[in-house]
Tab-separated table of C-alpha atoms in Angstrom:
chain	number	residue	atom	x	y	z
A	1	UNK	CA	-27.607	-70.352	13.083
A	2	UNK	CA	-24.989	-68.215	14.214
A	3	UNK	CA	-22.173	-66.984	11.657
A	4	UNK	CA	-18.639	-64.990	12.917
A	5	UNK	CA	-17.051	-63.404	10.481
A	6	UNK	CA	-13.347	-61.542	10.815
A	7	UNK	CA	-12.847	-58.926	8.663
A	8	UNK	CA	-11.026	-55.276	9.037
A	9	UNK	CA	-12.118	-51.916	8.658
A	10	UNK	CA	-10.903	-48.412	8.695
A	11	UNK	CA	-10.872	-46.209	11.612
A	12	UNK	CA	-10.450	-42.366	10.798
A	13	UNK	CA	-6.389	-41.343	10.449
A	14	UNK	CA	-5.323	-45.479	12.092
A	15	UNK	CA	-4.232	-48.279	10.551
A	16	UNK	CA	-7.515	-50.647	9.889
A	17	UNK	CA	-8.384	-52.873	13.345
A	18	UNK	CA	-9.796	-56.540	13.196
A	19	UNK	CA	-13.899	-56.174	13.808
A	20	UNK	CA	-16.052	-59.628	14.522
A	21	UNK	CA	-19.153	-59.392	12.693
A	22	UNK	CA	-21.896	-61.617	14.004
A	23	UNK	CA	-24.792	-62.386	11.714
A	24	UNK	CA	-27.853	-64.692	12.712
A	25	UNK	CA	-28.867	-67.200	9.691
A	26	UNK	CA	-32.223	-68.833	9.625
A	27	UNK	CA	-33.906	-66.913	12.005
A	28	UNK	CA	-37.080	-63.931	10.373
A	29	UNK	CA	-37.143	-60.732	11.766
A	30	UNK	CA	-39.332	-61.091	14.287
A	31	UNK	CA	-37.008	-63.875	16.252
A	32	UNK	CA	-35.290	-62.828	18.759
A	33	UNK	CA	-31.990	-63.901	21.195
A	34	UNK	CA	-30.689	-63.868	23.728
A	35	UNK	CA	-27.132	-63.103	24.510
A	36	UNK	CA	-25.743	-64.808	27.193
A	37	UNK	CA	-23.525	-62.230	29.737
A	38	UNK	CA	-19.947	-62.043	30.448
A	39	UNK	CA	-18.824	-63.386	33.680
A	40	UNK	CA	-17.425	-60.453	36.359
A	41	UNK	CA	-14.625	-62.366	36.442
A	42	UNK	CA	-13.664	-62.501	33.289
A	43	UNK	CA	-13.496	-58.490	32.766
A	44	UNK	CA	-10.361	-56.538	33.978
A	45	UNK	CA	-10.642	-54.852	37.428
A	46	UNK	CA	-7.707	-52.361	36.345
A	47	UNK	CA	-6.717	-50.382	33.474
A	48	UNK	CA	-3.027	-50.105	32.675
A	49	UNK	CA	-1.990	-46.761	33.167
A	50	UNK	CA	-0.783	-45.239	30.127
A	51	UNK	CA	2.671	-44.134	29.986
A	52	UNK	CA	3.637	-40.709	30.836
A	53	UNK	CA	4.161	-38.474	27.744
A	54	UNK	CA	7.520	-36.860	27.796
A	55	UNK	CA	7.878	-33.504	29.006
A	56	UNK	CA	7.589	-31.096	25.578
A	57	UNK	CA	10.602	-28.636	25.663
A	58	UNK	CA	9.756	-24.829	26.468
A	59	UNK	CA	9.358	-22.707	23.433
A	60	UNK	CA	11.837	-20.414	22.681
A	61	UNK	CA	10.420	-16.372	23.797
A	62	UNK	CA	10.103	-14.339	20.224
A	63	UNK	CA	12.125	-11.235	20.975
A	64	UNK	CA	9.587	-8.342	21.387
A	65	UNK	CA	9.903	-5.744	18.638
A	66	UNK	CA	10.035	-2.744	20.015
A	67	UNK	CA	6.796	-0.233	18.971
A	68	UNK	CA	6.841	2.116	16.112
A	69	UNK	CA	8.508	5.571	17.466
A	70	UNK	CA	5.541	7.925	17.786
A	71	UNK	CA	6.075	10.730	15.254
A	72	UNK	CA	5.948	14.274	17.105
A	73	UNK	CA	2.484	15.816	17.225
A	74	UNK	CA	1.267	17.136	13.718
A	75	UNK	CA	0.780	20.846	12.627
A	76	UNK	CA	-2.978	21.762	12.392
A	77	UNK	CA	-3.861	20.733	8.499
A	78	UNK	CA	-6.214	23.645	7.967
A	79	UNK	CA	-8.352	23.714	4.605
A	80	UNK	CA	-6.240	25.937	2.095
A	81	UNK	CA	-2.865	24.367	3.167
A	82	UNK	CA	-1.135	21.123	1.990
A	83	UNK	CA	1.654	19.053	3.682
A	84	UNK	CA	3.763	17.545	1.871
A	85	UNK	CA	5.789	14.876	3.836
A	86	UNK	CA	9.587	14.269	2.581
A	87	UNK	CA	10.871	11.029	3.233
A	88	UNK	CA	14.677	9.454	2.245
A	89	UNK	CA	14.499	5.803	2.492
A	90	UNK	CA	18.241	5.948	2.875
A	91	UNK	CA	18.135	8.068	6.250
A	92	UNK	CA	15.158	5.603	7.599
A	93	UNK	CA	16.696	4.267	11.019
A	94	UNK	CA	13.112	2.669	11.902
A	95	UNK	CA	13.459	-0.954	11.589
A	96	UNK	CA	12.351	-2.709	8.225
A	97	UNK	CA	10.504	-4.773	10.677
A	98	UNK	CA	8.421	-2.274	12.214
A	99	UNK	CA	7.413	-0.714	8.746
A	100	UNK	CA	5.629	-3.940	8.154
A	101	UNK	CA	3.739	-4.418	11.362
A	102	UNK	CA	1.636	-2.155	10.261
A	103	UNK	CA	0.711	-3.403	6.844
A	104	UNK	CA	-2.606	-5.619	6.191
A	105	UNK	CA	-2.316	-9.034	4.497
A	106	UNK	CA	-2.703	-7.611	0.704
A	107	UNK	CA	-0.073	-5.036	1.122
A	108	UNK	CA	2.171	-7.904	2.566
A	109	UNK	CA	1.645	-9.891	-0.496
A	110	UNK	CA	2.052	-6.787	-2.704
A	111	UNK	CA	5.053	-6.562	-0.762
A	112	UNK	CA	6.180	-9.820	-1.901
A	113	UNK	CA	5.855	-9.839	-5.658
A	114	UNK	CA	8.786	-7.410	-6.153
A	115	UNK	CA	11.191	-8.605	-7.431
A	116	UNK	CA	14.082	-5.923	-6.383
A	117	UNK	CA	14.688	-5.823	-2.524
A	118	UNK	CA	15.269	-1.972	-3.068
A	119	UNK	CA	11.811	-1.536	-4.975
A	120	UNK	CA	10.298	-4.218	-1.794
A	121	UNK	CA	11.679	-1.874	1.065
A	122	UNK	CA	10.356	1.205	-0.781
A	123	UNK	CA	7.152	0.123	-0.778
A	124	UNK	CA	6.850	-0.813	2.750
A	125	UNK	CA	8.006	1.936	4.176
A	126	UNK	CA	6.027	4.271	1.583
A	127	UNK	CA	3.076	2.387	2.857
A	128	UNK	CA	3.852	2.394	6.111
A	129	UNK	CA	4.705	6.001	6.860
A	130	UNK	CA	1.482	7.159	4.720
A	131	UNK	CA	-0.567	4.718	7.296
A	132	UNK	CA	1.314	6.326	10.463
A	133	UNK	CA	0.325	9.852	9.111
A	134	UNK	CA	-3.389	9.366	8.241
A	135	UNK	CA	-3.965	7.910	11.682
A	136	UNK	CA	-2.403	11.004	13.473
A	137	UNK	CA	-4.452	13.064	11.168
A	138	UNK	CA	-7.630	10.672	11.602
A	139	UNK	CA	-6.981	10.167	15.597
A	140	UNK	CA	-7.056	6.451	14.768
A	141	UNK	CA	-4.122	3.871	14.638
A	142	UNK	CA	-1.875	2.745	11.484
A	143	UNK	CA	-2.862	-0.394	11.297
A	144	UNK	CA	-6.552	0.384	11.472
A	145	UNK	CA	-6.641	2.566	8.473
A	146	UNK	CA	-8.398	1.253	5.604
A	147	UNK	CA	-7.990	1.804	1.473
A	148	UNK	CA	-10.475	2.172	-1.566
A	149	UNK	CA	-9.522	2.730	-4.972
A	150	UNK	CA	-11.565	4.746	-7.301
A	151	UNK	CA	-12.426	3.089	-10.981
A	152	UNK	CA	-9.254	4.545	-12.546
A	153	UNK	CA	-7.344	2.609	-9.401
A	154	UNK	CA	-6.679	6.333	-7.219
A	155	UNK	CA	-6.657	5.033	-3.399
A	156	UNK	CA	-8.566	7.140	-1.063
A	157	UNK	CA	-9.120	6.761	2.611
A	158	UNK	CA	-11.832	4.210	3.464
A	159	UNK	CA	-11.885	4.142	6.774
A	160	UNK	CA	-11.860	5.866	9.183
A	161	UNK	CA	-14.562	8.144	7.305
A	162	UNK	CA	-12.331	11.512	6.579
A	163	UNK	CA	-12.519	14.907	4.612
A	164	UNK	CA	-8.829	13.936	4.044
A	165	UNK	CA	-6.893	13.535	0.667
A	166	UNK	CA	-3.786	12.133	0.163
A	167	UNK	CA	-1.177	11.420	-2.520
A	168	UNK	CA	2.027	9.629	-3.022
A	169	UNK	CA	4.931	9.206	-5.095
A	170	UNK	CA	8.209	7.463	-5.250
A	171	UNK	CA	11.482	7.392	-7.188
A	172	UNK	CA	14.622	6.508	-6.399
A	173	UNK	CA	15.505	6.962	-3.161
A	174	UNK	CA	12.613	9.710	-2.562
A	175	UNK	CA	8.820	8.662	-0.967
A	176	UNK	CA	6.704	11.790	-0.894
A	177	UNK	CA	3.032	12.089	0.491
A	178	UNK	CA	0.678	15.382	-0.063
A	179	UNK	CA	-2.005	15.476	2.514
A	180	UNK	CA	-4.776	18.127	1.931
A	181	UNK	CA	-7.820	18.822	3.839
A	182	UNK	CA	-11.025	18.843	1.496
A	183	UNK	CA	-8.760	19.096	-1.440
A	184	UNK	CA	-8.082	16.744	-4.447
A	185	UNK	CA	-3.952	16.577	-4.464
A	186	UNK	CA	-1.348	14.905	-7.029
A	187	UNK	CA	2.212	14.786	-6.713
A	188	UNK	CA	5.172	13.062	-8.749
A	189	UNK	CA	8.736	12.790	-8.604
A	190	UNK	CA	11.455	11.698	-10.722
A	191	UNK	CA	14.875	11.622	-10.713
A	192	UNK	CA	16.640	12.927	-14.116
A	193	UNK	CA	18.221	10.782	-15.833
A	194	UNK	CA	19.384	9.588	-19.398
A	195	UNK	CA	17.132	7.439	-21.743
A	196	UNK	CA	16.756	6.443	-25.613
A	197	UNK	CA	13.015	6.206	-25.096
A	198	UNK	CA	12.144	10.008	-23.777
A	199	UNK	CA	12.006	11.397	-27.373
A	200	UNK	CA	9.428	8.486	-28.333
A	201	UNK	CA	7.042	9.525	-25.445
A	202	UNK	CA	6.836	13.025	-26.022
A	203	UNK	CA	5.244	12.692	-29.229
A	204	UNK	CA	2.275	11.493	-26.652
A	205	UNK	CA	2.297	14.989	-25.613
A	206	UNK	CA	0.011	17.952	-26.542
A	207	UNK	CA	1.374	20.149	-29.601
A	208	UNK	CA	2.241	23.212	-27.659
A	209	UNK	CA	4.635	20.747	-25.017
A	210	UNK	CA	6.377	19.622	-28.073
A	211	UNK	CA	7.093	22.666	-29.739
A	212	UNK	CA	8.418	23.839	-26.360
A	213	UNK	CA	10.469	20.809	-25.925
A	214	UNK	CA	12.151	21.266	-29.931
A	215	UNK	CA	13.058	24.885	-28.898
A	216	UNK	CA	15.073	23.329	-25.732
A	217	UNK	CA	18.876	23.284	-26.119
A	218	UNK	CA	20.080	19.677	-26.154
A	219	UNK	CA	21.828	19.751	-22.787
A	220	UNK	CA	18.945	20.955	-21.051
A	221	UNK	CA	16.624	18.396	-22.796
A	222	UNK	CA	16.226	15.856	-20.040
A	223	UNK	CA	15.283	18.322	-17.248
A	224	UNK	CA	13.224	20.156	-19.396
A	225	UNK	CA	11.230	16.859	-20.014
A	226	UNK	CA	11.181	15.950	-16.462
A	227	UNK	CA	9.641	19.204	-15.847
A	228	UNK	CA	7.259	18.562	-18.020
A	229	UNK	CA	6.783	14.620	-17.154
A	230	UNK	CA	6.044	15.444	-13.355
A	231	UNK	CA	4.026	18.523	-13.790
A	232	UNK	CA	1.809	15.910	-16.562
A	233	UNK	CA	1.330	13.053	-13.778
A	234	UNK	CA	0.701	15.274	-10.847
A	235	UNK	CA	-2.031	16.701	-12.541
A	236	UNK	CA	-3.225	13.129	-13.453
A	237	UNK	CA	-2.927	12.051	-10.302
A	238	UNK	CA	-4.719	14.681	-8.604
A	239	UNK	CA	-7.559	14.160	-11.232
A	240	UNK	CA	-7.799	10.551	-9.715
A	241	UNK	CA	-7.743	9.344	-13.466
A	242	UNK	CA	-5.358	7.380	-14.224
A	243	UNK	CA	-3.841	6.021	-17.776
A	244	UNK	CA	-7.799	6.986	-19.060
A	245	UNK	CA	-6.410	10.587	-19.658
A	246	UNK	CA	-4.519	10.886	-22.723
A	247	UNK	CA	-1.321	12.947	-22.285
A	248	UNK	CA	-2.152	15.243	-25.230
A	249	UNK	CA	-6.117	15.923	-24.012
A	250	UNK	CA	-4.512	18.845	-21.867
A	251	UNK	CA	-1.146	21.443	-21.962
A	252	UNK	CA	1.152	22.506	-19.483
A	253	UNK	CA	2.222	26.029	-20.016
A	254	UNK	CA	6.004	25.689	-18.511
A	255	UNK	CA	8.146	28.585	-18.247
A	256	UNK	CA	11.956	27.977	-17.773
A	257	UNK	CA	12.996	29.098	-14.170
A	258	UNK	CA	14.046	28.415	-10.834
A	259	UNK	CA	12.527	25.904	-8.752
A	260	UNK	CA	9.312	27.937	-6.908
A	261	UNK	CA	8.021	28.802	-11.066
A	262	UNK	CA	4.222	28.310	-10.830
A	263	UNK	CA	3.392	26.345	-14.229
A	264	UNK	CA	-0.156	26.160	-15.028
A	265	UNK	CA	-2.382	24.075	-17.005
A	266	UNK	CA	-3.083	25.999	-20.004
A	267	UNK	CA	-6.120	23.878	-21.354
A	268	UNK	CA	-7.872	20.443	-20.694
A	269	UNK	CA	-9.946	19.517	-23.356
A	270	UNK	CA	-11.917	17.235	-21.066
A	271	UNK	CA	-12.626	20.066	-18.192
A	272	UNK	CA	-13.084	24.107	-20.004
A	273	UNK	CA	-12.577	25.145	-16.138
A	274	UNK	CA	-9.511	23.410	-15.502
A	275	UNK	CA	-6.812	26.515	-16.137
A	276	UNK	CA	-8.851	28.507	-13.666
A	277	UNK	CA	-9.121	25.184	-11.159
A	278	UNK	CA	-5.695	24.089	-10.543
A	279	UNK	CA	-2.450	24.959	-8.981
A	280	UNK	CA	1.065	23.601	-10.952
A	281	UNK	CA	4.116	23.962	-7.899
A	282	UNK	CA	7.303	22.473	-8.965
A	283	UNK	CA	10.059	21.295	-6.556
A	284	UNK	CA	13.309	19.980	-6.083
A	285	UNK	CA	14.527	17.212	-3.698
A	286	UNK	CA	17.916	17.724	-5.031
A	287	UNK	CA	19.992	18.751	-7.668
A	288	UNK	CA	18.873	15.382	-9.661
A	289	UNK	CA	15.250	15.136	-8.571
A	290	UNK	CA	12.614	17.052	-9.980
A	291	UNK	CA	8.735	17.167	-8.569
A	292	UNK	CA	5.577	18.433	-8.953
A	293	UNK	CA	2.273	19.421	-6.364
A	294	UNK	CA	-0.902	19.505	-8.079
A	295	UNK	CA	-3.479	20.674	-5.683
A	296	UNK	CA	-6.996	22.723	-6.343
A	297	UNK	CA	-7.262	26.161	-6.560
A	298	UNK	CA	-8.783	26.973	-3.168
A	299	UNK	CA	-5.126	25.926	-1.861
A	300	UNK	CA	-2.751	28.937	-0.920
A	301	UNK	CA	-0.052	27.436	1.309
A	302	UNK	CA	2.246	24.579	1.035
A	303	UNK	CA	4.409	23.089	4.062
A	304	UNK	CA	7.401	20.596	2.949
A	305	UNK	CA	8.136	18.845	5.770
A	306	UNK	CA	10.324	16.070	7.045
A	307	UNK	CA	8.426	12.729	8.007
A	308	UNK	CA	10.040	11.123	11.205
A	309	UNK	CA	11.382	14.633	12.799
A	310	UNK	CA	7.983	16.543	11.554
A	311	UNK	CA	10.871	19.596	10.813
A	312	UNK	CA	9.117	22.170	8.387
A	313	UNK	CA	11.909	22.282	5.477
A	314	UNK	CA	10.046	25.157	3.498
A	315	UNK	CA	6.882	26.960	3.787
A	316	UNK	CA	5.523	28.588	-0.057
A	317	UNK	CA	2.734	30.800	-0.676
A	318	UNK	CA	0.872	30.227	-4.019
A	319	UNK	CA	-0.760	33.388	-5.187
């Protein structure tokens, strides 16, 4: 006996189509039957054509950014030298655009957690310049250029496989980079300024910085803590350690001066070696901007240099 059945069923992303089921009743398994065959006549000798699609409109062209400006051909970055690359990110002409062509997808999304637009375009084009200068000096390309981070979060240069070291630092409208050759380097920079909280974080600070601080006249104060403050994280930062060293496990010996003073690191309670190790420069952007260079001992020349024009701004001998 012969049963047919209508019933529907679902076909993958359609609406569900009507199937006829056929099942045989009162037959075993081993019957079998025959189906009797369509006539010829009965099938269709022609499929309807299906109707022609509408033509899909052209896609608008992207506009073509133009490429990055090639920066002018480095200076030789012989061991015993540092450059130190000086970048405004208020006399940037280089589209923001451009900038982040060159960043990879985790920089991007860095990129987008800030919250400030100011503290946003900062970073890219901090990032970006740093990746256009360690591909000159690597002979590779910016967007090539990979990042590590040592346990105390210090980035080095991954990739391409360099003697290279690098720093950077930011504030305000200041992006510096140190580039050494075979050289640990740190550098900070801050722009002086007026806060309730400075007094409170010197008392983080090694004896002998405090004392000195006390014996500061009041209106000098704030520089004389910004000295201090940069000289402190370069040397930090050059150590690749991070917030693991405790401000008062070493001293800054910081005499009052002109920029071009040579502070040095009077002990390190971590490192007996240290005063003999390290090099203290201190700088100044402008009038309102203080830095610092910590670089190793071996280290006799530093170059401050423009990044975009490559125009060598100062040249210092440390000896």
């Amino acid at each position: 006996m012969i049963v047919s059945t209508l019933s529907q069923t679902e076909a993958p992303f359609d609406e569900p189509v009507p199937v006829l089921r056929v099942t045989y009743q009162g037959m075993n398994s081993a019957s079998s039957v025959s189906t009797p065959e369509l006539p010829l006549e009965l099938l269709p000798t022609e499929l309807p054509e299906l109707p022609e699609l509408p033509e899909l409109p052209e896609l608008p062209e992207l506009p073509e950014l133009p490429e990055l400006p090639e920066l002018p051909e480095l200076p030789e970055l012989p061991v015993g030298t540092v450059h130190l690359w000086y970048m405004s990110v208020a006399d940037t002409t280089i589209p923001f655009d451009h900038h982040l062509s060159v960043l990879d997808e985790e920089e991007r999304h860095r990129a987008n957690r800030f919250h400030l637009d100011h503290d946003r375009v900062r970073f890219v084009l901090g990032r970006a310049s740093l990746r256009c200068l360690l591909a000159q000096y690597t002979d590779s390309e910016p967007a090539l250029i990979r990042f590590k981070q040592n346990q105390y979060g210090k980035p080095f240069l991954q990739y391409p496989p360099s003697p290279v070291q690098f720093n950077v630092t930011h504030s305000g409208n200041y992006i510096l980079h140190a580039i050494a050759h075979e050289a640990e380097v740190g550098v900070d920079v801050e722009v002086i300024r007026d806060s309730a909280g400075l007094a409170s974080i010197s008392s983080y600070f090694a004896a002998g910085e405090q004392d000195w601080l006390s014996a500061t006249d009041s209106q000098a104060w704030n520089s004389a803590f910004f000295t201090l403050w940069v000289c402190k994280e370069a040397y930090i930062k050059a150590l690749g350690r991070g917030l693991s060293k405790s401000l008062n496990s070493f001293e800054i010996s910081l005499p009052m001066g002109k920029e071009g003073m040579e502070p040095r690191v009077l002990f390190d309670s971590d490192d007996a070696a240290a005063p003999a190790s390290w090099r203290l420069m201190i700088f100044e952007p402008d009038r309102d901007t203080l830095g610092c260079l910590a670089v190793n001992r071996a280290c006799k020349i530093v170059e401050l240099r423009q990044y975009g024009s490559g125009t060598l701004l100062r040249r210092i001998s440390l000896v």
